Coordinates of C-alpha atoms in Angstrom, one line a residue:
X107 CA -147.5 -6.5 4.6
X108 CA -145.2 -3.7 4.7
X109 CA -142.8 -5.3 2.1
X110 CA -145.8 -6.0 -0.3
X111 CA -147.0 -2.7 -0.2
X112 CA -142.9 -1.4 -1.3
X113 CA -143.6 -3.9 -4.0
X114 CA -146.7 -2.8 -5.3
X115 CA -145.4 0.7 -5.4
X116 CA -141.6 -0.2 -6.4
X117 CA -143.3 -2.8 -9.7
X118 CA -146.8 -1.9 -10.0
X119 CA -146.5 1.9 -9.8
X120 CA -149.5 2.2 -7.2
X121 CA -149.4 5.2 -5.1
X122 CA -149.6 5.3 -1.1
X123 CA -152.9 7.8 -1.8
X124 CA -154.6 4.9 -3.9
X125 CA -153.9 2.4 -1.3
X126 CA -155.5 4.7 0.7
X127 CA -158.3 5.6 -1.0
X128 CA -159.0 1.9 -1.6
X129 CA -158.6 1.5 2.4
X130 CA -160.9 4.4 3.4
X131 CA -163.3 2.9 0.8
X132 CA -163.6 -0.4 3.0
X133 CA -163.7 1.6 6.0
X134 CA -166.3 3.9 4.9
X135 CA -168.5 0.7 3.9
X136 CA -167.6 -1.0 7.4
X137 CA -168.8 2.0 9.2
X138 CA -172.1 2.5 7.2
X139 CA -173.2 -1.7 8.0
X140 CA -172.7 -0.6 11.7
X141 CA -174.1 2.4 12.1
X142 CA -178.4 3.0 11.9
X143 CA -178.6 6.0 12.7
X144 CA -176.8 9.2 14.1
X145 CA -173.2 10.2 13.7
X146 CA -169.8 8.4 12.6
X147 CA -166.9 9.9 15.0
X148 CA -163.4 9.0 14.0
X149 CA -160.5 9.1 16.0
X150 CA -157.7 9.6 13.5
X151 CA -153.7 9.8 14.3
X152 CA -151.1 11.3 12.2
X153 CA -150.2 8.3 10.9
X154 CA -151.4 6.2 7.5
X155 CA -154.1 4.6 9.5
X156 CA -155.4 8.2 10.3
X157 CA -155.3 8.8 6.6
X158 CA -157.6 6.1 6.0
X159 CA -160.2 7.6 8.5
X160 CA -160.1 10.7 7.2
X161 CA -160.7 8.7 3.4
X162 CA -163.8 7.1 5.3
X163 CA -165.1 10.3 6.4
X164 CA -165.0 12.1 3.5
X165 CA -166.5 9.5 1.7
X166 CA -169.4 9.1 4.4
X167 CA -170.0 12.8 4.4
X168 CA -170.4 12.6 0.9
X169 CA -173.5 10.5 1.5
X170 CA -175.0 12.8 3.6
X171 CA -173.7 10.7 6.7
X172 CA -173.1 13.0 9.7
X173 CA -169.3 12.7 11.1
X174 CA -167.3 14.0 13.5
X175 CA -163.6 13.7 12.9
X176 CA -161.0 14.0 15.9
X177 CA -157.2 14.4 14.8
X178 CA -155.3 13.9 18.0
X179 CA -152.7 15.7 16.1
X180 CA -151.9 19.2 14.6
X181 CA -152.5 19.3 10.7
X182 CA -148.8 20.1 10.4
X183 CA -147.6 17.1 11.7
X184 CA -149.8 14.9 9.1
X185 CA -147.4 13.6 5.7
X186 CA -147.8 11.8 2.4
X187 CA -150.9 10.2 1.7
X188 CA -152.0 11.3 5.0
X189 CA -151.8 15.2 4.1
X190 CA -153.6 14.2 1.1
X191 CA -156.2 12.7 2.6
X192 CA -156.6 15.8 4.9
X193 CA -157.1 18.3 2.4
X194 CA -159.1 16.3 0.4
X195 CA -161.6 16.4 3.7
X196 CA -161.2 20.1 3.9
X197 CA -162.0 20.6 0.3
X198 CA -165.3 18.9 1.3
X199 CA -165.8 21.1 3.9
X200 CA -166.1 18.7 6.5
X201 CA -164.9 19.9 9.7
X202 CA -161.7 18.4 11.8
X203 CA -161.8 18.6 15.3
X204 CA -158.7 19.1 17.9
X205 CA -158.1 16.5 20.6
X206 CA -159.9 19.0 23.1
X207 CA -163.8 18.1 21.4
X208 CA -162.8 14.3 21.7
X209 CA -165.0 13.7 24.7
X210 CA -167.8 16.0 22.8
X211 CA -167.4 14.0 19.7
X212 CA -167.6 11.1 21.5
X213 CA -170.9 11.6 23.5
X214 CA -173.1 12.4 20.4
X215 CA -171.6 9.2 18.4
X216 CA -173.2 6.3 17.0
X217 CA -170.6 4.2 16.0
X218 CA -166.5 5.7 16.8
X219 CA -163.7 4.4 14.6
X220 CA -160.5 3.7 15.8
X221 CA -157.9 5.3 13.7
X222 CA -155.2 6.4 16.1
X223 CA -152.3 3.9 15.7
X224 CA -153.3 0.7 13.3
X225 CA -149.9 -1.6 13.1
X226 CA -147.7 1.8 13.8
X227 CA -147.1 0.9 17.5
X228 CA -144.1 -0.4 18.6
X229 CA -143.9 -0.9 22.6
X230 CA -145.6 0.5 25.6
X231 CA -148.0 3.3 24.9
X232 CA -147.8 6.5 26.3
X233 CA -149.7 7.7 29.1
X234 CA -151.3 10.7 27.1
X235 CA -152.5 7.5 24.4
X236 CA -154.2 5.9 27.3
X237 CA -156.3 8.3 28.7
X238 CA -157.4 8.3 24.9
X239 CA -157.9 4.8 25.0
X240 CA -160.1 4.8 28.2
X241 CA -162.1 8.0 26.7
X242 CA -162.9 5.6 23.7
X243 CA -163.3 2.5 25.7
X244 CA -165.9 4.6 28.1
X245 CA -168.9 4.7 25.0
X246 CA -171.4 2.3 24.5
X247 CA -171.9 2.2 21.4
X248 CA -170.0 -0.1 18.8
X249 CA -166.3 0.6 18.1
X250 CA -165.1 -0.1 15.0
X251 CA -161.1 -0.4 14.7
X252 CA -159.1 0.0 11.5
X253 CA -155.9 -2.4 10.8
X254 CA -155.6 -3.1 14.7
X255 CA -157.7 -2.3 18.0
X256 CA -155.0 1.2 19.0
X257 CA -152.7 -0.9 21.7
X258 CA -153.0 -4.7 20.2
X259 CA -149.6 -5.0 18.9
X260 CA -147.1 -8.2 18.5
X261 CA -146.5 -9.6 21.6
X262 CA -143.4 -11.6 22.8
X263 CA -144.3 -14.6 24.3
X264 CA -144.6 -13.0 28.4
X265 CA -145.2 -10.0 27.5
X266 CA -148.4 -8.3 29.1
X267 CA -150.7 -6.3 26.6
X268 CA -151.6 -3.0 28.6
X269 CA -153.8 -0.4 27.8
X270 CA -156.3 -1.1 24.3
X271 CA -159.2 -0.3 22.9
X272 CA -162.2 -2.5 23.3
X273 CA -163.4 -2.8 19.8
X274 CA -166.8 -4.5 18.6
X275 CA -165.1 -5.3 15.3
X276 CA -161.9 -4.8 13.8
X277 CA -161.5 -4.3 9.7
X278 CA -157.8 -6.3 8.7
X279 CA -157.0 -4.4 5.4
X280 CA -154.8 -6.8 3.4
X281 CA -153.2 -9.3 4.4
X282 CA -153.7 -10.7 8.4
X283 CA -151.8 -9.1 10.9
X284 CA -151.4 -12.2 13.4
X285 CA -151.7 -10.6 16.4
X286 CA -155.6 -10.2 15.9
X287 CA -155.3 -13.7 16.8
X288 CA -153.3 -13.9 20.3
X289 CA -155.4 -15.0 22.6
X290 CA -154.0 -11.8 24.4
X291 CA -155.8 -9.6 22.4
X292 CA -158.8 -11.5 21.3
X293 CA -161.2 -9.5 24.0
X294 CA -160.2 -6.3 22.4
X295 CA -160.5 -7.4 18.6
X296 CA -164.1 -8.4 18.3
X297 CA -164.9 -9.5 15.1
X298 CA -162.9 -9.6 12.5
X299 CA -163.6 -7.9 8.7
X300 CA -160.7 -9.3 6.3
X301 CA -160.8 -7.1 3.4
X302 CA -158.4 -7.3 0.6
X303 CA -157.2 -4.0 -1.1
X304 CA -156.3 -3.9 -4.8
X305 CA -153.0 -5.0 -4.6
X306 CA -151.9 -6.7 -7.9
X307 CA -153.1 -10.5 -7.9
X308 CA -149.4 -11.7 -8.4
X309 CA -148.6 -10.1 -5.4
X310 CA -151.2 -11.8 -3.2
X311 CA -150.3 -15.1 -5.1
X312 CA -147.1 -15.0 -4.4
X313 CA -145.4 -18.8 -2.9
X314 CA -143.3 -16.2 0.0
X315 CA -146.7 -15.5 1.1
X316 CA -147.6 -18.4 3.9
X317 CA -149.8 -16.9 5.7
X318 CA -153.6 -16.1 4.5
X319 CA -157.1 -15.2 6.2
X320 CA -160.3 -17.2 5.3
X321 CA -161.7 -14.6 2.3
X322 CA -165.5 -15.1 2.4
X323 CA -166.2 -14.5 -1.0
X324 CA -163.5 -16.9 -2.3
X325 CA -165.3 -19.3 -0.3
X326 CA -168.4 -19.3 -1.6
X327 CA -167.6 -21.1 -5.5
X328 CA -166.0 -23.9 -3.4
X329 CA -169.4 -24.4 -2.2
X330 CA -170.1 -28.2 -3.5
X331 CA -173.2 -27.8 -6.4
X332 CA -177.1 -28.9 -6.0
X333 CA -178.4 -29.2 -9.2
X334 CA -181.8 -29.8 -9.3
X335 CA -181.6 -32.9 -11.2
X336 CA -180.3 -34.8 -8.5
X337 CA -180.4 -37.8 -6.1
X338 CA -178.6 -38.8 -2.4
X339 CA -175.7 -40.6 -4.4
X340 CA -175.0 -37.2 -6.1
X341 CA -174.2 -36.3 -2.7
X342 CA -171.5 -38.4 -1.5
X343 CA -171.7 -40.9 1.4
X344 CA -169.9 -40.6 4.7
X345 CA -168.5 -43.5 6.9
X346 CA -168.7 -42.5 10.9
X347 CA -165.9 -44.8 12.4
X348 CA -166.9 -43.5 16.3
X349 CA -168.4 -43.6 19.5
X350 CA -168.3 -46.2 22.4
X351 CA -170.6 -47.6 25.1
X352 CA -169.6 -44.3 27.2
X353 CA -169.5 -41.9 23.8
X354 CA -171.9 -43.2 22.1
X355 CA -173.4 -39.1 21.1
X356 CA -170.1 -38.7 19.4
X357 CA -171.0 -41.1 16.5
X358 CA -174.5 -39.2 16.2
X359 CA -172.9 -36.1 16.2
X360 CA -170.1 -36.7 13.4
X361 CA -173.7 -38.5 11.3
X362 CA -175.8 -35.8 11.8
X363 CA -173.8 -33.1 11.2
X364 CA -172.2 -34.4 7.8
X365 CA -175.8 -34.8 6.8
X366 CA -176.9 -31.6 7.6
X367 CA -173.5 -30.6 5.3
X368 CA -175.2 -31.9 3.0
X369 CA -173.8 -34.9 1.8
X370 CA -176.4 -38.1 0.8
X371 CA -175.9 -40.8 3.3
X372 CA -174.2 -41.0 6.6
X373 CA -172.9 -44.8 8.3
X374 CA -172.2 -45.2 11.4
X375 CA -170.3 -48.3 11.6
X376 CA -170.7 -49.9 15.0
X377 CA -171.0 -52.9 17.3
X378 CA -174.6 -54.8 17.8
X379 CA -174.7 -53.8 20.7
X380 CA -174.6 -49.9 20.2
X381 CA -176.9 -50.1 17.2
X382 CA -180.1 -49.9 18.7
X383 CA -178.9 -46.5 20.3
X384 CA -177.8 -44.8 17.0
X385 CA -181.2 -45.8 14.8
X386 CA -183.5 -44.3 17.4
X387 CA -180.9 -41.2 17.8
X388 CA -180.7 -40.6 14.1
X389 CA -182.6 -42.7 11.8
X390 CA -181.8 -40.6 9.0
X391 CA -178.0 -42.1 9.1
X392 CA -177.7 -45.8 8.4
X393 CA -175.5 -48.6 10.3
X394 CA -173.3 -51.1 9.4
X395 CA -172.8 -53.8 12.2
X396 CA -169.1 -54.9 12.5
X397 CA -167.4 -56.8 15.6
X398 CA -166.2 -55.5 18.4
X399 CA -165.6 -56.5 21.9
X400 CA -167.8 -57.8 24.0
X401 CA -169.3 -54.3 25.6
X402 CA -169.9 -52.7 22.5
X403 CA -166.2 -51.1 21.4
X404 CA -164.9 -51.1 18.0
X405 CA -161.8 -53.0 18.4
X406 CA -158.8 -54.2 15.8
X407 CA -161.5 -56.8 15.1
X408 CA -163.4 -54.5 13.0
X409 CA -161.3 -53.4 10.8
X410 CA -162.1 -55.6 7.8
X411 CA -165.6 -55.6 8.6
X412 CA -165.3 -51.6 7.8
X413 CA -163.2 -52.0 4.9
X414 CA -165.8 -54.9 3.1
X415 CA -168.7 -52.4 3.7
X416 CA -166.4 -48.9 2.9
X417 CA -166.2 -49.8 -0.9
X418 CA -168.8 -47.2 -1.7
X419 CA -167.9 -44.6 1.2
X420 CA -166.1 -41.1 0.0
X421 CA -165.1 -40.1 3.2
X422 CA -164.2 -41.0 6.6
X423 CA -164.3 -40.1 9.9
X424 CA -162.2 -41.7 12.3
X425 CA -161.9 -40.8 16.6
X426 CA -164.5 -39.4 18.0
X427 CA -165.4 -41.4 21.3
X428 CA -163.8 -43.9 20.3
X429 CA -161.6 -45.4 22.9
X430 CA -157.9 -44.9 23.3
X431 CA -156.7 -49.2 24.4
X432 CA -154.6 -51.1 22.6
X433 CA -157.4 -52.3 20.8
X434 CA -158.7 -49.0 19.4
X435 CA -154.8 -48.3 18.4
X436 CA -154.7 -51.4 15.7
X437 CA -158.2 -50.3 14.5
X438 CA -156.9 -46.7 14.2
X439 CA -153.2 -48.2 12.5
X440 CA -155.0 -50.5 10.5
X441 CA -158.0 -48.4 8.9
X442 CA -156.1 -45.8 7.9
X443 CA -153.8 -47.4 6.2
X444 CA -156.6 -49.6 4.5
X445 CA -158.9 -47.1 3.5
X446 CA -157.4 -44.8 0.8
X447 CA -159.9 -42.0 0.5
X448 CA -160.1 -38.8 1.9
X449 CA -160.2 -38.9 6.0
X450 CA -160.5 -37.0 9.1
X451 CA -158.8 -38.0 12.1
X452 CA -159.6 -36.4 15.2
X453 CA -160.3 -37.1 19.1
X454 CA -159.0 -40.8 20.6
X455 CA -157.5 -41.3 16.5
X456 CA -155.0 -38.5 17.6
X457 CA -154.0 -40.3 20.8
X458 CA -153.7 -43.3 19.6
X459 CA -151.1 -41.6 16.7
X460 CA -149.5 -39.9 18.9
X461 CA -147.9 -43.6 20.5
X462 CA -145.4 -43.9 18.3
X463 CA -147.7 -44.4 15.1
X464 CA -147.6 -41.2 12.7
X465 CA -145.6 -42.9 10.3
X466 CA -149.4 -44.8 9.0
X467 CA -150.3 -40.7 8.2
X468 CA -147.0 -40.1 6.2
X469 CA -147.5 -38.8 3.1
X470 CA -151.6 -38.4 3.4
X471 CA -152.7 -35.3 1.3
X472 CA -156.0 -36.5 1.5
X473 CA -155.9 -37.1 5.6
X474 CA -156.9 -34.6 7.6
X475 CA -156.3 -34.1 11.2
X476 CA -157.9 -31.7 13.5
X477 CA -156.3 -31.5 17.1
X478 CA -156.9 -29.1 19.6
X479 CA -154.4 -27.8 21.5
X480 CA -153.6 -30.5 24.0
X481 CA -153.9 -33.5 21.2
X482 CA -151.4 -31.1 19.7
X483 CA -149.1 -31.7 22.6
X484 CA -149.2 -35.5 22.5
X485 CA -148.9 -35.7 18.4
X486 CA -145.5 -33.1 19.0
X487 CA -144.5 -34.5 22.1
X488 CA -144.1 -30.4 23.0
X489 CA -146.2 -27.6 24.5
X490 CA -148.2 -26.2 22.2
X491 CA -148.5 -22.3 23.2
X492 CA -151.3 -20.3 23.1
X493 CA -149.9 -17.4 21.2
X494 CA -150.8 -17.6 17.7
X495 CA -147.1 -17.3 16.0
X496 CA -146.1 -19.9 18.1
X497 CA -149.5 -21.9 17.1
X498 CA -149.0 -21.2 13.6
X499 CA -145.0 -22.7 13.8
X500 CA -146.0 -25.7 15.1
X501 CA -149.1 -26.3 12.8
X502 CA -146.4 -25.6 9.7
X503 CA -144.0 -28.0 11.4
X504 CA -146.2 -30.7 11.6
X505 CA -147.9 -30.9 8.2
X506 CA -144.4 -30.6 6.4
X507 CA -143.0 -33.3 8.1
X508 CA -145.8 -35.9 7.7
X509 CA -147.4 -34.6 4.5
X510 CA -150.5 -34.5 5.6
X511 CA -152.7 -31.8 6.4
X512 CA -153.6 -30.1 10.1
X513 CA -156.1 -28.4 11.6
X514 CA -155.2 -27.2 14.6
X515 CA -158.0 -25.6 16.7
X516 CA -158.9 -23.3 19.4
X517 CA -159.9 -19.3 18.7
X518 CA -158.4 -18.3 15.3
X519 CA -158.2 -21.8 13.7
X520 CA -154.9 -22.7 12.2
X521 CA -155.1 -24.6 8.6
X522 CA -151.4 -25.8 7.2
X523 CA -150.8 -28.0 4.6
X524 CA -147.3 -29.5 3.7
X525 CA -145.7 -26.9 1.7
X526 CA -146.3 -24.7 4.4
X527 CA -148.9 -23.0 3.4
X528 CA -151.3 -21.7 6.3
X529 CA -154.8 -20.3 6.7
X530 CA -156.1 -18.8 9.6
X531 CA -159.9 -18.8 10.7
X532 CA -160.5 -15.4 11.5
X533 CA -162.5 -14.9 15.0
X534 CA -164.4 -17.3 17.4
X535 CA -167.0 -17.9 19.5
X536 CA -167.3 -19.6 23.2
X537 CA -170.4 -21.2 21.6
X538 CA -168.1 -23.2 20.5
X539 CA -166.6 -24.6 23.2
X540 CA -168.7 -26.9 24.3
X541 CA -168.8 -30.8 24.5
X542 CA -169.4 -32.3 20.7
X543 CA -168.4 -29.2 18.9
X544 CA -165.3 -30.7 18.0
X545 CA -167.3 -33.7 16.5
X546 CA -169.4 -31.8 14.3
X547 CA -166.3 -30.2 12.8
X548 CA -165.5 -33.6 11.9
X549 CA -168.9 -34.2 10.3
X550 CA -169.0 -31.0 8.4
X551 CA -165.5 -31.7 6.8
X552 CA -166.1 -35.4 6.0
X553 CA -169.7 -34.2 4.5
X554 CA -167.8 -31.7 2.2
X555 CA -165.2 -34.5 1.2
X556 CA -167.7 -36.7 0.6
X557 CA -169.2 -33.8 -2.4
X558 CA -166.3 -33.5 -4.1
X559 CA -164.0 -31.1 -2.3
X560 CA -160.3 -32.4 -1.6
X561 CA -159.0 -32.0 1.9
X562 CA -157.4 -29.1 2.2
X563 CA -160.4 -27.1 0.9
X564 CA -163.0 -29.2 2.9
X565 CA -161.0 -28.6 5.9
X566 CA -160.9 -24.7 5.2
X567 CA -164.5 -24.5 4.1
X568 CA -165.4 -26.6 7.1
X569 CA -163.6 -24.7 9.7
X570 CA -165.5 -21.4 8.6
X571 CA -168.9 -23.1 8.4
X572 CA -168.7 -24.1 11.7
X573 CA -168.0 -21.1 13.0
X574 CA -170.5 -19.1 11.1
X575 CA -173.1 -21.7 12.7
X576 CA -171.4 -21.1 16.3
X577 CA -171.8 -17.3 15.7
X578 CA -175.7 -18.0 14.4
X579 CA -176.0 -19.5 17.8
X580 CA -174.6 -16.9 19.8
X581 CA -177.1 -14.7 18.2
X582 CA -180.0 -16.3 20.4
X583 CA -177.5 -16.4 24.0
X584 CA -174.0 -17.0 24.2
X585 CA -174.5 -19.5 26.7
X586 CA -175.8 -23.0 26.9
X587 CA -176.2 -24.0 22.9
X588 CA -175.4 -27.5 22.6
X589 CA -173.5 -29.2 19.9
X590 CA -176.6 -30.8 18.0
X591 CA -177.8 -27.3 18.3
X592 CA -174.7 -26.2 16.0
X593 CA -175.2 -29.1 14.1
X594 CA -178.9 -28.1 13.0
X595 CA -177.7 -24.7 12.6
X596 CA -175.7 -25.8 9.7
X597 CA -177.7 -25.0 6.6
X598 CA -178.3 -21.4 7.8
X599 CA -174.8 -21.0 8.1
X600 CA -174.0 -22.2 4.7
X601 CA -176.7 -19.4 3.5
X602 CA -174.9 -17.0 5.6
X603 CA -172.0 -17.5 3.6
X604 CA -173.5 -17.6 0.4
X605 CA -175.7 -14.1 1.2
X606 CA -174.0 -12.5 4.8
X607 CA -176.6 -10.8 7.1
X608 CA -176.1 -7.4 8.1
X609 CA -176.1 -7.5 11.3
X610 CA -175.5 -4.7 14.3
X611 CA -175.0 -4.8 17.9
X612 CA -178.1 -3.2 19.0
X613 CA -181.8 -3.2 17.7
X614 CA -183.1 0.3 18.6
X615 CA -186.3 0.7 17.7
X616 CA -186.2 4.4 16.9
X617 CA -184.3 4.5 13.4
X618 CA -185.1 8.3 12.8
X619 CA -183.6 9.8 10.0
X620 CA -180.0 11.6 11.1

C-alpha cells in the first residue's frame, strides 16, 4: 500500500492532502451510516490516519453533525497532510480537544472513531496507548476504526496481540491490509468496509498486485441476467453428484441451494435406493437413478451412468456426503476427468484427491475446489496455519501448481487462482459454521456456473453471497440457524448486494433530532 501510494504521488502527481481528503470523505460517509443520532467523537493521533479523522470531522460538521474531536497530541507535533487537515478544521471553527476531555468526549458520544494509529504501529504499544485503548473500549456505543482497530498490527506467527480496540466495524481504505484477517485480531475488527480511494486505475490493475478484497460494487454486474423473456433452461442446470445412506441432507443441500441461486434445474444423481428420500425432501430438484452399491452409495459403478445423463448439465458438484472408500475414489478419478465442464469439488471429493490423485485436477481452470482448513492439510500433506499470510501462501501455492482454482475457507475466505492472483472474503460469521454450510457454498457456486459465470468469478461471487446470507441470519440470533436456513436466505442476500441495507447496531426508538 505504502509503495502504491509513492507511486501515485511519484507518476500521477496526487498529493498526500488529496489522498486524504478522499479518505476523510469515506470516513465521514462510514460514520454518518452508523450514527442516528447524537455526537461523532474522534480519537485522532498525530499521524496520517489522524489526518483523515480530522477530514471526516470537518466534513461532518459541515453537515450540521455534532463532533467532538480528541488529538492525543499537541498541534505542533502534527505534519504534512496532517497539519493540513488541522487547520482546515480550525478554519471551520470546529473545536479540538486535548487528551484531558477524552473521557468527557467519550461519555456524550454516539458513535467514536478510531483514529489513533491506523497501519503506523510497529511492536508493543505503550502503556500511556493502552489506557487509551481501555478508555475507548469502556463505551457502548459502536466503534468505528479507520485503516486498522489502534493495536491490530502484523503479527509473526506466535506472537500475542495485546492491548486493541474493540471495534464494531473497521473501514480498509485501499487496498487490504491482511492482518484484518488473522484470526488473532478478528474479535477486535468487526466488520469490514473496503473502500477504494482514487488511486489511478493502472495502479490498482497492476499484475504486482496479488492481493485484492471482494469490492461490492464490482460485484454486482457479474450478477448473472433475468430478463423477463425467459424460461428454466435460460438458467442453467446443475448436476448434484452427493450424499450417502448416512449423508443423504448433503445432496438436498447442494440442490436446494443452487436453486435458490437461481439457476433452472437441479439433479441429484443417486442410487434407487436414496431416491425416495430426495423427491419428498426437495421435489423441486429432479433425480437421475444410477448404480451404486448395494446400500445406496454411489460407487465407480456410476460413473457412466452420470456421464450418459450429464450431456445437458453446466455444472457440477462433486463431494458432499459422499463417502471416502475405494469405491467413491474411482467415481471421484473417473468423473472428473470425464466430465469437462465447470466443477466444484469439495468434502469426501477432497479426500479422495488428496490419496495420491491431484494429477486428474491438473490443469482445470474451470474446477473449483473449496477445502477448509483441515482438507487443506490432506490435499498439501502440511499444516495449514491459521494466520491469514500463512493461509494466503498456501492457497497461492496450491492453485499454481495444479492450475486449477482454490477456495480455501474458514473467516476471511481465501480465493487464488493459478497465476497467483488472490481475493480475500472480507469478514465472517459463526452462523456459518454450522453442519451443511459448506454444502450450500457448493450449490451457490455450481448455480452461478451453471448461468454463465466461469469459475473463478462464480467462486468469488459465491463466497460473498454466502456470507451476506450468513450475516442476514445473524440478524435474527447468532445462534442456532441451520444450513437450509442459509440456503432459503439466499435471494435476500443477492438483493443485499444489489441494494445494501443500512444497517446499525442498535434500534433506539428515540431518534430526536441532535
Amino acid at each position: 500500500m505504502r509503495a502504491i501510494e509513492e507511486r501515485a504521488f511519484k507518476e500521477y502527481g496526487l498529493t498526500a492532502e488529496e489522498l486524504m481528503e478522499a479518505a476523510g470523505e469515506a470516513v465521514a460517509v462510514a460514520a454518518s451510516v452508523l450514527r442516528r443520532r447524537g455526537s461523532v467523537c474522534f480519537v485522532c493521533g498525530k499521524g496520517n490516519n489522524g489526518g483523515d479523522g480530522l477530514v471526516a470531522a470537518r466534513l461532518l460538521a459541515s453537515q450540521k453533525i455534532p463532533v467532538d474531536v480528541v488529538l492525543l497530541a499537541s498541534p505542533g507535533e502534527l505534519s504534512g497532510a496532517a497539519k493540513t487537515a488541522y487547520d482546515r478544521l480550525r478554519k471551520a471553527n470546529v473545536t479540538v480537544k486535548s487528551a484531558k476531555s477524552l473521557s468527557q468526549s467519550l461519555g456524550r458520544a454516539h458513535v467514536v472513531v478510531d483514529c489513533i494509529l491506523g497501519t503506523g504501529v510497529r511492536g508493543p504499544l505503550t502503556s500511556e496507548l493502552a489506557v487509551v485503548i481501555d478508555m475507548v473500549n469502556s463505551v457502548t456505543v459502536p466503534i468505528l476504526a479507520v485503516d486498522l482497530p489502534t493495536g491490530v498490527r502484523e503479527l509473526g506467527p506466535n506472537e500475542p496481540l495485546g492491548p486493541a480496540i474493540f471495534a464494531y466495524g473497521t473501514v480498509s481504505l485501499g487496498l487490504p491490509k491482511l492482518c484484518l484477517l488473522d484470526e488473532r485480531c478478528l474479535d477486535h475488527v468487526g466488520h469490514i468496509v473496503p473502500l477504494p480511494l482514487s488511486f489511478p486505475p493502472a495502479l490498482l490493475e497492476d499484475d504486482s498486485i496479488k492481493v485484492n478484497w471482494y469490492n461490492d460494487p464490482e460485484l454486482v454486474p457479474m450478477l448473472p441476467a433475468r430478463p423477463m423473456i425467459s424460461n428454466k433452461g435460460d438458467f442453467g442446470r446443475v448436476g448434484i453428484v452427493a450424499g450417502s445412506p448416512e449423508c443423504a441432507g448433503a445432496a438436498l443441500l447442494c440442490a436446494r441451494a443452487a436453486l435458490r441461486t437461481g439457476c433452472g434445474l437441479a439433479t441429484i444423481f443417486t442410487t434407487a435406493a436414496l431416491n425416495p428420500i430426495y423427491k419428498l425432501g426437495l421435489p423441486e430438484a429432479t433425480t437421475v437413478i444410477v448404480p451404486g452399491s448395494a446400500d445406496g452409495r454411489l460407487t465407480g459403478e456410476s460413473v457412466s451412468g452420470i456421464l450418459a445423463a450429464a450431456g445437458n448439465i453446466d455444472a457440477m458438484v462433486l463431494g458432499p456426503g459422499l463417502g471416502t472408500t475405494e469405491a467413491q475414489e474411482t467415481l471421484v478419478n473417473q468423473l472428473i476427468a470425464g466430465f469437462t465442464r465447470p466443477m466444484v469439488v469439495d468434502a469426501d471429493a477432497l479426500t479422495c484427491l488428496s490419496r495420491g490423485n491431484l494429477k486428474t485436477i491438473s490443469g482445470r481452470k474451470d474446477i473449483v475446489l473449496t477445502p477448509h482448513p483441515g482438507e487443506m492439510a490432506r490435499l498439501t500433506g502440511k499444516p495449514v496455519a491459521p494466520f491469514q499470510p500463512d493461509r494466503i501462501a498456501a492457497a497461492r501455492e496450491f492453485a499454481r501448481i495444479h492450475g486449477c482454482n482454490l477456495l480455501l475457507k474458514g473467516a476471511g475466505t481465501v480465493l487464488a487462482r493459478p497465476d497467483e492472483q488472490v481475493y480475500l472474503n472480507s469478514g465472517g460469521t459463526p452462523v456459518l459454521a454450522t453442519a451443511g454450510s459448506g454444502d450450500v457454498l457448493c450449490g451457490i457456486i455450481a448455480s452461478f456456473c451453471a448461468q454463465g459465470l466461469t469459475t473463478w468469478k462464480a467462486a468469488m461471487l459465491g463466497a460473498r453471497i454466502h456470507l451476506l446470507a450468513g450475516l442476514l441470519e445473524s440478524d435474527a440470533s447468532p445462534v442456532g440457524a441451520l444450513a437450509s436456513e442459509i440456503a432459503d436466505t439466499i435471494p435476500y442476500a443477492i438483493s443485499e448486494l444489489q441494494d445494501p441495507r443500512r444497517t446499525v447496531p442498535y434500534d433506539d426508538e428515540d431518534d430526536e433530532a441532535p
